[in-house]
Amino acid sequence: MSRTSLVLGGLVALALAAGAAPAATAAPADDPGALIVGGHEATEQYDWMASLQRQGQHSCGASLIDAEWALTAAHCVQDVAPADLGLRIGSPDHTSGGEEAGVAEIVVHPDYATKSPNGDIALLKLDHAVSKEPVQLADASGEVGTESRIIGWGVTCPVRGCGEPPVRLQELDTRVVDDAQCSLSAIDGPTEICTGSQQVLLSNACFGDSGGPQLEGGPGNWRLTGVTSRLGSLVPVCGTAPSIYTDATAYRDWISQVAGV
């Protein structure tokens, strides 16, 4: 794989839990997913947060943006049939609660086929409408220094295969940082966000958060700006550098065309 494709999501959590050692050059669909390192259990209810699951096991994060549509990362749904996927929406526990829905259709942004890892965004059409309140897209992703938050499920240690993911949703306060801090991963400034932790060391997204949201605003007024994509450096240890998020606001027109949002 190219040096820029150390993505944070994937679909082999079961193999990792069984002790399988993934190759360093695994393709995006073979990576275990990103997890929040250095965060803590969610302090509030996120009704639109979804666990994207494959065969009943948490695989990636996703965000409900309409009663029938969810947003995630393209690499989370590569080489997967809709029938293999499901969503648990609005529960801080990815094993129970909330609303469940199947996936009727996967729509990957066309740029991902030619610009991977850029264009790392996908829409999932649910097999039925749900009642949970969707999250709204922000108008823009914000300037350098803009405070944000990331949420997701996964192990809280910083290297691949280092432990079991937590059942409870995790959160971490972050901020938009200069693109130069993600330059080793060939960040595309107009369509991606370089996202840094507000803590000093080993705090950021990691292997299991992929597809989950970056948020701006505050309780009762969160707006989605980004979708967890990949590590922002060549070092496969989470939290040693900022992470890269697909800028969902840059794809607003595409999202509207596909989902009518």
Coordinates of C-alpha atoms in Angstrom, one line a residue:
M1 CA 0.0 0.0 0.0
S2 CA 1.1 3.6 -0.4
R3 CA 2.6 5.4 2.6
T4 CA -0.6 7.5 2.9
S5 CA -3.0 4.6 3.3
L6 CA -2.5 3.7 6.9
V7 CA -6.3 4.1 7.5
L8 CA -8.0 4.0 10.8
G9 CA -10.9 1.7 10.0
G10 CA -11.5 -1.8 8.8
L11 CA -13.1 -5.1 9.2
V12 CA -11.0 -7.6 11.0
A13 CA -11.6 -6.9 14.7
L14 CA -12.4 -10.5 15.2
A15 CA -9.1 -11.7 13.8
L16 CA -7.2 -9.3 16.0
A17 CA -9.1 -10.3 19.1
A18 CA -8.1 -13.9 18.3
G19 CA -4.4 -12.8 18.3
A20 CA -3.8 -12.6 14.5
A21 CA -0.9 -10.4 13.7
P22 CA -1.8 -8.1 10.7
A23 CA 0.9 -7.4 8.2
A24 CA 2.4 -3.9 8.2
T25 CA 1.3 -3.5 4.6
A26 CA -2.3 -4.6 5.0
A27 CA -4.8 -3.0 2.6
P28 CA -7.3 -0.5 4.0
A29 CA -10.1 -3.1 4.3
D30 CA -7.8 -5.3 6.4
D31 CA -7.0 -2.7 9.1
P32 CA -8.8 -3.0 12.4
G33 CA -10.2 0.5 12.6
A34 CA -9.4 3.6 14.7
L35 CA -10.0 4.1 18.3
I36 CA -9.8 7.0 20.6
V37 CA -6.6 7.0 22.8
G38 CA -6.4 9.3 25.8
G39 CA -10.1 10.1 25.9
H40 CA -12.8 9.1 28.4
E41 CA -16.4 7.7 28.4
A42 CA -18.9 9.9 26.7
T43 CA -20.3 12.6 29.0
E44 CA -23.5 13.1 27.0
Q45 CA -26.0 11.4 24.7
Y46 CA -25.2 11.4 21.0
D47 CA -28.5 10.2 19.5
W48 CA -27.1 10.2 15.9
M49 CA -23.9 8.3 16.6
A50 CA -23.9 4.9 15.0
S51 CA -21.8 1.7 15.3
L52 CA -21.3 0.3 11.8
Q53 CA -21.2 -3.4 12.3
R54 CA -20.2 -6.3 10.1
Q55 CA -21.9 -9.6 11.0
G56 CA -22.9 -8.2 14.4
Q57 CA -19.4 -6.9 15.4
H58 CA -18.5 -3.3 15.6
S59 CA -16.3 -2.3 12.7
C60 CA -16.4 1.5 12.2
G61 CA -18.2 4.6 13.4
A62 CA -20.9 6.4 11.4
S63 CA -23.2 9.4 11.8
L64 CA -26.9 9.6 11.1
I65 CA -27.4 12.7 8.9
D66 CA -31.0 11.9 7.9
A67 CA -33.7 9.4 8.9
E68 CA -32.6 7.1 6.1
W69 CA -28.9 8.0 5.6
A70 CA -25.7 7.7 7.5
L71 CA -22.2 9.1 6.7
T72 CA -19.0 7.1 7.2
A73 CA -15.5 6.6 5.6
A74 CA -15.1 5.0 2.2
H75 CA -12.4 2.6 3.4
C76 CA -14.9 1.2 6.0
V77 CA -17.1 -0.2 3.3
Q78 CA -14.6 -1.3 0.6
D79 CA -15.4 -4.8 -0.7
V80 CA -18.4 -5.2 1.5
A81 CA -21.9 -6.0 0.4
P82 CA -24.8 -4.0 2.0
A83 CA -26.3 -7.2 3.3
D84 CA -23.2 -7.8 5.5
L85 CA -23.6 -4.5 7.3
G86 CA -25.8 -3.1 10.0
L87 CA -26.1 0.0 12.2
R88 CA -26.8 0.4 15.9
I89 CA -27.8 4.0 16.3
G90 CA -28.0 6.2 19.4
S91 CA -26.6 3.9 22.0
P92 CA -23.4 4.6 23.9
D93 CA -23.0 0.8 24.1
H94 CA -22.2 -0.8 20.7
T95 CA -23.5 -4.2 21.8
S96 CA -27.0 -3.2 22.9
G97 CA -29.7 -0.5 22.9
G98 CA -30.5 2.3 20.5
E99 CA -32.1 1.6 17.1
E100 CA -30.9 -1.0 14.7
A101 CA -31.1 -0.8 10.9
G102 CA -29.7 -2.6 7.9
V103 CA -27.9 -1.1 5.0
A104 CA -29.8 -1.1 1.7
E105 CA -27.2 0.8 -0.4
I106 CA -23.5 1.9 -0.2
V107 CA -22.5 5.1 -2.1
V108 CA -18.8 5.8 -2.1
H109 CA -17.6 9.2 -3.3
P110 CA -16.2 8.7 -6.8
D111 CA -12.9 10.5 -5.9
Y112 CA -11.9 7.6 -3.7
A113 CA -11.4 5.3 -6.6
T114 CA -8.7 7.4 -8.1
K115 CA -7.4 9.6 -5.2
S116 CA -7.3 7.1 -2.3
P117 CA -6.8 7.9 0.5
N118 CA -8.4 11.3 -0.4
G119 CA -12.1 11.2 -1.0
D120 CA -12.5 8.9 2.0
I121 CA -16.2 9.4 2.5
A122 CA -19.3 7.3 1.9
L123 CA -23.1 7.4 2.4
L124 CA -25.1 4.5 3.6
K125 CA -28.8 4.2 2.8
L126 CA -30.7 2.5 5.7
D127 CA -33.2 -0.2 4.9
H128 CA -35.8 1.8 6.8
A129 CA -36.2 5.2 8.4
V130 CA -35.2 5.5 12.1
S131 CA -36.5 7.9 14.7
K132 CA -33.2 9.1 16.1
E133 CA -32.4 12.8 15.6
P134 CA -29.8 13.3 12.9
V135 CA -26.7 15.5 13.3
Q136 CA -26.5 18.6 11.1
L137 CA -23.5 19.4 8.9
A138 CA -21.5 22.5 9.8
D139 CA -21.1 25.3 7.4
A140 CA -17.4 24.9 7.4
S141 CA -14.7 23.0 9.2
G142 CA -13.2 26.0 10.9
E143 CA -9.8 27.8 11.0
V144 CA -6.7 26.5 12.7
G145 CA -7.3 26.6 16.5
T146 CA -11.0 25.8 16.2
E147 CA -12.0 23.5 19.1
S148 CA -13.6 20.2 18.2
R149 CA -14.5 16.8 19.6
I150 CA -14.1 13.2 18.3
I151 CA -16.1 10.2 19.5
G152 CA -15.9 6.5 18.9
W153 CA -15.4 3.0 20.2
G154 CA -12.2 1.0 20.4
V155 CA -9.2 0.1 22.4
T156 CA -7.6 2.9 24.3
C157 CA -4.0 1.8 23.8
P158 CA -2.0 3.3 20.9
V159 CA -0.9 0.4 18.7
R160 CA -2.7 -2.1 16.5
G161 CA -3.9 -5.2 18.3
C162 CA -2.9 -4.0 21.8
G163 CA -6.1 -4.7 23.6
E164 CA -9.9 -5.1 23.5
P165 CA -12.1 -2.1 22.5
P166 CA -14.3 -0.7 25.2
V167 CA -18.0 -1.3 25.0
R168 CA -18.8 2.2 26.0
L169 CA -18.5 5.2 23.6
Q170 CA -15.4 7.3 24.1
E171 CA -14.8 11.1 23.5
L172 CA -11.9 13.4 23.3
D173 CA -11.7 17.2 22.9
T174 CA -9.5 18.1 19.9
R175 CA -8.8 21.1 17.7
V176 CA -8.1 22.0 14.1
V177 CA -4.3 22.3 13.6
D178 CA -2.1 23.4 10.7
D179 CA -2.0 21.1 7.7
A180 CA 1.8 21.0 7.9
Q181 CA 1.5 18.8 11.0
C182 CA -0.1 16.1 8.7
S183 CA 2.1 16.7 5.7
L184 CA 3.8 13.3 5.9
S185 CA 0.5 11.7 5.1
A186 CA -0.1 13.9 2.0
I187 CA -3.1 15.7 3.4
D188 CA -5.3 17.5 0.9
G189 CA -6.0 20.8 2.5
P190 CA -9.3 21.7 0.6
T191 CA -11.0 18.4 1.5
E192 CA -9.3 17.2 4.7
I193 CA -8.8 18.4 8.2
C194 CA -5.6 17.9 10.3
T195 CA -6.9 17.3 13.8
G196 CA -4.8 17.5 16.9
S197 CA -5.4 16.6 20.5
Q198 CA -5.6 19.3 23.2
Q199 CA -3.5 16.9 25.4
V200 CA 0.2 16.6 25.1
L201 CA 0.9 12.9 24.3
L202 CA -0.9 9.8 23.0
S203 CA -4.3 11.3 22.6
N204 CA -6.2 11.2 19.3
A205 CA -8.1 8.8 17.0
C206 CA -6.5 5.4 16.5
F207 CA -7.1 1.9 15.1
G208 CA -11.5 1.5 15.3
D209 CA -12.8 5.1 15.2
S210 CA -12.8 5.2 11.4
G211 CA -15.9 6.7 9.8
G212 CA -16.9 8.4 13.1
P213 CA -17.4 12.1 13.4
Q214 CA -15.4 15.2 14.2
L215 CA -17.7 17.8 15.8
E216 CA -17.7 21.5 16.5
G217 CA -20.1 23.4 18.7
G218 CA -21.3 22.1 22.1
P219 CA -23.9 20.0 23.9
G220 CA -27.3 20.5 22.2
N221 CA -25.6 22.2 19.3
W222 CA -23.0 19.8 17.8
R223 CA -22.4 20.1 14.1
L224 CA -20.5 17.5 12.1
T225 CA -17.4 18.7 10.3
G226 CA -15.2 15.7 9.7
V227 CA -15.1 11.9 9.2
T228 CA -12.2 9.9 10.7
S229 CA -9.9 8.8 7.9
R230 CA -6.3 7.9 8.9
L231 CA -3.2 8.7 10.9
G232 CA -1.4 11.9 10.1
S233 CA 2.1 10.5 10.2
L234 CA 4.1 7.5 9.0
V235 CA 4.5 6.2 12.6
P236 CA 1.8 3.6 13.3
V237 CA 1.4 4.6 16.9
C238 CA -1.7 6.6 17.7
G239 CA -1.5 10.0 19.3
T240 CA 2.1 10.7 18.3
A241 CA 0.8 13.1 15.7
P242 CA -2.5 14.6 14.6
S243 CA -5.1 12.5 12.7
I244 CA -6.6 13.3 9.3
Y245 CA -10.3 13.7 8.9
T246 CA -12.2 13.9 5.6
D247 CA -13.8 17.4 5.6
A248 CA -17.5 16.5 5.3
T249 CA -18.4 20.2 4.7
A250 CA -16.3 20.1 1.5
Y251 CA -18.6 17.4 0.2
R252 CA -21.8 19.1 1.1
D253 CA -23.0 19.3 -2.5
W254 CA -22.4 15.6 -3.1
I255 CA -24.1 14.7 0.1
S256 CA -27.1 16.8 -0.9
Q257 CA -27.2 15.2 -4.4
V258 CA -27.1 11.7 -3.1
A259 CA -29.1 11.9 0.2
G260 CA -31.1 15.1 -0.3
V261 CA -29.7 16.4 3.0

